Short mmCIF file of C-alpha atoms in Angstrom, two decimals:
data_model
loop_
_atom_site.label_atom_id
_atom_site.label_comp_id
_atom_site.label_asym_id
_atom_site.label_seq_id
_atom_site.Cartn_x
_atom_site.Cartn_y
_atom_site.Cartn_z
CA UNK A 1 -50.81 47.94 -83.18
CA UNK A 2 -50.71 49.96 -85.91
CA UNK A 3 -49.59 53.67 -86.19
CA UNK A 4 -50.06 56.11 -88.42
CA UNK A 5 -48.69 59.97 -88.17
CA UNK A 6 -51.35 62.60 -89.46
CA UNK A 7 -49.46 66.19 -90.49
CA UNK A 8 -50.60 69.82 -91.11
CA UNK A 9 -54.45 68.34 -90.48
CA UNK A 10 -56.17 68.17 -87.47
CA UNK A 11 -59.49 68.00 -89.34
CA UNK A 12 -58.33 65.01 -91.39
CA UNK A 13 -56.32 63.51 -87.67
CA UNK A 14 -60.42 64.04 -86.09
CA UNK A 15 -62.38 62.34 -89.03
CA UNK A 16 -59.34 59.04 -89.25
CA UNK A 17 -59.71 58.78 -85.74
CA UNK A 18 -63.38 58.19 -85.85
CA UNK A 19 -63.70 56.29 -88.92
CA UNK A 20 -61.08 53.63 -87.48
CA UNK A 21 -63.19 54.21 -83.76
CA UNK A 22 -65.97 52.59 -85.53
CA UNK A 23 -64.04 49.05 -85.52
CA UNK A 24 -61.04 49.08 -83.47
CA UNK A 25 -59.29 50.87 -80.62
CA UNK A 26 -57.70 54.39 -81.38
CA UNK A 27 -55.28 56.27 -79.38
CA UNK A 28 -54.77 60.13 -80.67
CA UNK A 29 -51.28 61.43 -79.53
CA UNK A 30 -51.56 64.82 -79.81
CA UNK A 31 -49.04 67.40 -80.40
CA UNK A 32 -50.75 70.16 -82.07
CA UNK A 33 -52.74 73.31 -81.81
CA UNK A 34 -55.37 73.73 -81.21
CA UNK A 35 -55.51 69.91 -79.19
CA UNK A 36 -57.68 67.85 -80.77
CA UNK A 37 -59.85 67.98 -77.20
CA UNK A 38 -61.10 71.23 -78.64
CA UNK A 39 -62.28 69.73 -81.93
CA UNK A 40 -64.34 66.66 -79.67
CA UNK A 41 -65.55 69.38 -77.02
CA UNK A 42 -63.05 67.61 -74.34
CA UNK A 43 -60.76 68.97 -72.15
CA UNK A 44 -57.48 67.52 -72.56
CA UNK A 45 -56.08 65.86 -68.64
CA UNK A 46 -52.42 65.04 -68.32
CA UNK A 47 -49.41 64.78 -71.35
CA UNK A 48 -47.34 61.68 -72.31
CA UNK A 49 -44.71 64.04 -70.25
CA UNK A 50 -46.57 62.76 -67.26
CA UNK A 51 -46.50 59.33 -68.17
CA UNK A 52 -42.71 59.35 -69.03
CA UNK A 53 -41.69 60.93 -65.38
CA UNK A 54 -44.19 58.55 -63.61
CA UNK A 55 -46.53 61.31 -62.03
CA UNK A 56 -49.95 59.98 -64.03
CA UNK A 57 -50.98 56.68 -65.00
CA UNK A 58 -52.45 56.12 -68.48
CA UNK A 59 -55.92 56.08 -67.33
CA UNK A 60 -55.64 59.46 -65.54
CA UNK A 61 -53.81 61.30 -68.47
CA UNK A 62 -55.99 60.34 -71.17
CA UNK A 63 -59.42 61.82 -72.22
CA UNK A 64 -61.95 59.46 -73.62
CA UNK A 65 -63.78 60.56 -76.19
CA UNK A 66 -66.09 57.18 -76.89
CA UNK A 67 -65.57 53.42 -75.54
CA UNK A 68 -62.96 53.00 -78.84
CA UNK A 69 -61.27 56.52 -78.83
CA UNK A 70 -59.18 58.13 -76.11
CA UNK A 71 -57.08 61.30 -76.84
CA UNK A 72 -53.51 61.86 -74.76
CA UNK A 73 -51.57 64.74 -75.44
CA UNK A 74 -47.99 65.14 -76.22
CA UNK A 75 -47.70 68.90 -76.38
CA UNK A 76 -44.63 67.99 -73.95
CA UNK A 77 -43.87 64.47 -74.02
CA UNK A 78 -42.69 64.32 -77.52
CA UNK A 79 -39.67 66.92 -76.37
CA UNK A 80 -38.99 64.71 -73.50
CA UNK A 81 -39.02 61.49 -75.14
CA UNK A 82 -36.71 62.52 -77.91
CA UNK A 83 -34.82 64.48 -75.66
CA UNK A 84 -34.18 60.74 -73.75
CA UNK A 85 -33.21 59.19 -76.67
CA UNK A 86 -30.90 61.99 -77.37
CA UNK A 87 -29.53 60.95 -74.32
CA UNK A 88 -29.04 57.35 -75.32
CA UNK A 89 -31.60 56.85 -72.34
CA UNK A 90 -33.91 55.21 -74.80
CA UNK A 91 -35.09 54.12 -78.23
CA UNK A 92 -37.29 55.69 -80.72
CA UNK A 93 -39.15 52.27 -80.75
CA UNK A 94 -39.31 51.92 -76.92
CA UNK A 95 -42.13 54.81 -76.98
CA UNK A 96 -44.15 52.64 -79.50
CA UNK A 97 -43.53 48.84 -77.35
CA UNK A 98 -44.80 50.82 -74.13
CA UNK A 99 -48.30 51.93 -75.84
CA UNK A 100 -48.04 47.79 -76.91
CA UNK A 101 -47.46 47.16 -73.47
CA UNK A 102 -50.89 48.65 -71.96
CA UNK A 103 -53.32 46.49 -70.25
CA UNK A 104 -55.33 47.08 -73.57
CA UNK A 105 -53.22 48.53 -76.06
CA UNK A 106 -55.05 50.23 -78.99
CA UNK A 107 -55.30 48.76 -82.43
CA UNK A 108 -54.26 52.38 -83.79
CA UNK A 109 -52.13 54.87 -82.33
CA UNK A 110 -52.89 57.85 -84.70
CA UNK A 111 -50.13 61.09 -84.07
CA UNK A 112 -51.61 64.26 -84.95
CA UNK A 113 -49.22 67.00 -85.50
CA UNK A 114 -47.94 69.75 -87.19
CA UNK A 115 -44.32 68.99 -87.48
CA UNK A 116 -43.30 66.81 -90.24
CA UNK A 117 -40.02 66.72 -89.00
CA UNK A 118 -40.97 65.14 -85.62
CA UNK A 119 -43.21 62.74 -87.11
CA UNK A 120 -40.46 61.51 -89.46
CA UNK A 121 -38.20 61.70 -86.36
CA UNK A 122 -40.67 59.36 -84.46
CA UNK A 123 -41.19 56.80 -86.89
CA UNK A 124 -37.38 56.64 -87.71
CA UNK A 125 -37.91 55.47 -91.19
CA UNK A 126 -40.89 52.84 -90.85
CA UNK A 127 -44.30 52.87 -91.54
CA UNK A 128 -46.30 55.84 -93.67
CA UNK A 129 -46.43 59.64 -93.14
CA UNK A 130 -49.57 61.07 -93.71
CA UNK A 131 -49.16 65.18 -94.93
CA UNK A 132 -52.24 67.27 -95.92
CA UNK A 133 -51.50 70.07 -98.50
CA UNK A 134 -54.59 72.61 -99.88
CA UNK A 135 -55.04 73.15 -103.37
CA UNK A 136 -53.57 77.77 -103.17
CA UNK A 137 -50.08 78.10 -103.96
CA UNK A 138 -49.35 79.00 -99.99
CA UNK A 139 -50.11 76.04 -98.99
CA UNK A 140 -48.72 73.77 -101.59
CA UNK A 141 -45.00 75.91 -101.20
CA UNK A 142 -45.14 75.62 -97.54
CA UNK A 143 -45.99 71.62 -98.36
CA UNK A 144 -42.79 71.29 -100.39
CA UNK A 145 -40.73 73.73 -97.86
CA UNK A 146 -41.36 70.84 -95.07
CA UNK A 147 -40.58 68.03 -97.40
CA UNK A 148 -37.49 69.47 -98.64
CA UNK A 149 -36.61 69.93 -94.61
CA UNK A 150 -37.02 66.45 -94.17
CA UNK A 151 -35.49 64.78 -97.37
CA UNK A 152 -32.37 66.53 -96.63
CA UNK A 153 -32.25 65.10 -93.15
CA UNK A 154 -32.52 61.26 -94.63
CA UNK A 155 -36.81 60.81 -94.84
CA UNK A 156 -37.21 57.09 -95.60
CA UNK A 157 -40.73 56.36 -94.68
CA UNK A 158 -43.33 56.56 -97.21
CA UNK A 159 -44.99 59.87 -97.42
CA UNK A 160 -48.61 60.02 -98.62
CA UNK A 161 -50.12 63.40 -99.90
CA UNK A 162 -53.88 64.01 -98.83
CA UNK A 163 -54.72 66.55 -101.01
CA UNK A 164 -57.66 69.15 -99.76
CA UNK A 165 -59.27 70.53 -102.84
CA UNK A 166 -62.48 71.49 -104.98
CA UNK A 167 -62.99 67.93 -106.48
CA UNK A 168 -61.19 64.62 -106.85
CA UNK A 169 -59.41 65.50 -110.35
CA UNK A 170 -58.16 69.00 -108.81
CA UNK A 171 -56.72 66.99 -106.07
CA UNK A 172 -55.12 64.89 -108.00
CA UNK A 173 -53.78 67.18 -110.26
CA UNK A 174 -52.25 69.08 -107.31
CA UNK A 175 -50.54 65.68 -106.03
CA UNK A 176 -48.74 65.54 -109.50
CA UNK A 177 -47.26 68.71 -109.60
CA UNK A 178 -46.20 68.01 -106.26
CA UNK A 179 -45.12 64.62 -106.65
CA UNK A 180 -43.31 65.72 -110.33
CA UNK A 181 -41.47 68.42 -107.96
CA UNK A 182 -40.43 66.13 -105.47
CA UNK A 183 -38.99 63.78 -107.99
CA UNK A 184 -36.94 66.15 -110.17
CA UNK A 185 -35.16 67.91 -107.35
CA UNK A 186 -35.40 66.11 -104.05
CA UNK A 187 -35.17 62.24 -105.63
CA UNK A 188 -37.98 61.21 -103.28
CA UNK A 189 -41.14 59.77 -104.69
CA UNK A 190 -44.39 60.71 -103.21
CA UNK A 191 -47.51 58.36 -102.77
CA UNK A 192 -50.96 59.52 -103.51
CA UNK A 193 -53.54 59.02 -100.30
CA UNK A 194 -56.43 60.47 -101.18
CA UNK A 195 -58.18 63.59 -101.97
CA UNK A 196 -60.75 65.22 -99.94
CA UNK A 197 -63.41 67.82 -100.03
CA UNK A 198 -62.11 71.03 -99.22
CA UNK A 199 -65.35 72.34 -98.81
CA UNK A 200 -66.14 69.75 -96.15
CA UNK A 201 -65.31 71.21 -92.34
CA UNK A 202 -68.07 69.05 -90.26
CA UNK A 203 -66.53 67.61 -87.21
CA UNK A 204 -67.92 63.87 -87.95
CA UNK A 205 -67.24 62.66 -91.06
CA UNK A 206 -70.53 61.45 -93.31
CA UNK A 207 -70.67 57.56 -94.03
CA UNK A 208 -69.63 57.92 -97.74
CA UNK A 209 -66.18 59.72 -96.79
CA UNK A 210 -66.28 57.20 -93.58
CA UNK A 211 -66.02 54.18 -95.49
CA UNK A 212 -63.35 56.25 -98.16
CA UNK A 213 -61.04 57.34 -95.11
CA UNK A 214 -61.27 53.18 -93.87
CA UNK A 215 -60.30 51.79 -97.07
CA UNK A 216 -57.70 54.51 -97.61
CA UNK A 217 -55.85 53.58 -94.16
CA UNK A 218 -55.67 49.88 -94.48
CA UNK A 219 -54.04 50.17 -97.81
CA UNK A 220 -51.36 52.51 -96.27
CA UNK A 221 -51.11 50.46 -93.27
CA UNK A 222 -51.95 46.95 -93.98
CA UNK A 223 -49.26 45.45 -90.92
CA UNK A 224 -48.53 46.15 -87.47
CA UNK A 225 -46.04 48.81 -86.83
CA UNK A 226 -42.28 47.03 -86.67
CA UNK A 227 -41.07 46.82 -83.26
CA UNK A 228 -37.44 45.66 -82.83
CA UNK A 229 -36.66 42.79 -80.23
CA UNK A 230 -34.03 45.26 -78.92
CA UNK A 231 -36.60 47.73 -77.93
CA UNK A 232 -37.14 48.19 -74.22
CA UNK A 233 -40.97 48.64 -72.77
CA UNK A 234 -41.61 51.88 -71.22
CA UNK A 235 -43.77 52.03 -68.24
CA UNK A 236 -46.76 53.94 -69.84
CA UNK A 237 -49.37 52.05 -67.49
#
């Protein structure tokens, strides 16, 4: 299983999810709004908080959106689960091994939020961080604002900019002055991901930016997310 955090996008968190739906399994935690069921016309079921207290199974909480994606909301269980390991009750990997643990776990667990600081929380240094940033000077202060939040607090998994703007040099561009920021007064290198049309808002990605977003997520994730041997298996079934 691989997993991949998707932050400040649920557009881009939609169009990955069914670009990778087209040849594996994908399971969407959500923890954003508005929940990702709205953008795929779905009404979201139960929360991971279910799973974690026992009063769903997996099947009943999550919301299929075609034979290879299924959505489950977090909204809830993200809290809890943290709020466990707070507690010493579990491990930040245990959430991961019980999604491994499934009947039929998913190839891709994709988590779509807002909150850069739980998604770095989550992945606990491993793996790649996905964070969109638009090319206006809001957007690209609030960017740095939520990586300076997290660099202070220790970030060691690779972040990746996707960078929403006019054309592919623009988004680039923005990525460097970004990136050159970063660097000179945070000490934390940035990775390019890709840029994407800003101008595009369809709900279903065409086959050119299909194949783009495919390639794009196997180079960031090219092995299965690290789970430790220590990690218990938590009863997500």
């Amino acid at each position: 299983m691989r997993v991949l955090p998707v932050v400040g996008s649920g557009r881009l968190a939609c169009w990955l999810a069914q670009a990778l739906a087209e040849e594996a399994d994908v399971l969407v935690l959500d923890h954003s709004a508005p929940d990702m069921g709205t953008r795929f016309q779905r009404r979201m079921r139960g929360d991971l908080a279910d799973l974690l207290a026992g009063s769903l199974e997996f099947a009943d909480a999550v919301v299929r959106v075609s034979e290879r994606l299924a959505l489950l909301s977090a909204r809830d269980g993200a809290d809890v689960f943290l709020a466990h390991v707070a507690a010493g009750q579990a491990q930040k990997a245990d959430l991961f091994g019980g999604f491994l643990a499934l009947a039929e776990p998913p190839d891709w667990l994709l988590i779509n939020t807002q909150s850069l600081e739980l998604a770095a929380e989550l992945m606990d240094a491993n793996g790649d961080l996905v964070l969109a940033v638009h090319d206006d000077p809001g957007s690209v202060r609030e960017t740095y604002s939520r990586i300076k939040a997290v660099a202070g607090d220790g970030l060691r998994s690779n972040l990746r900019i996707a960078a929403f703007a006019r054309d592919e040099l623009a988004g680039r561009r923005m990525f460097e002055r970004l990136a050159a920021t970063a660097d000179r007064f945070l000490d934390l290198p940035l990775g390019f991901g890709l840029a994407l049309p800003e101008s595009e808002d369809r709900r279903t990605p065409g086959s050119a930016l299909t194949a783009r977003l495919r390639a794009a997520v196997h180079e960031w994730c090219p092995a299965e997310f690290p789970i430790p041997a220590s990690a218990t298996t938590m009863n997500l079934a």
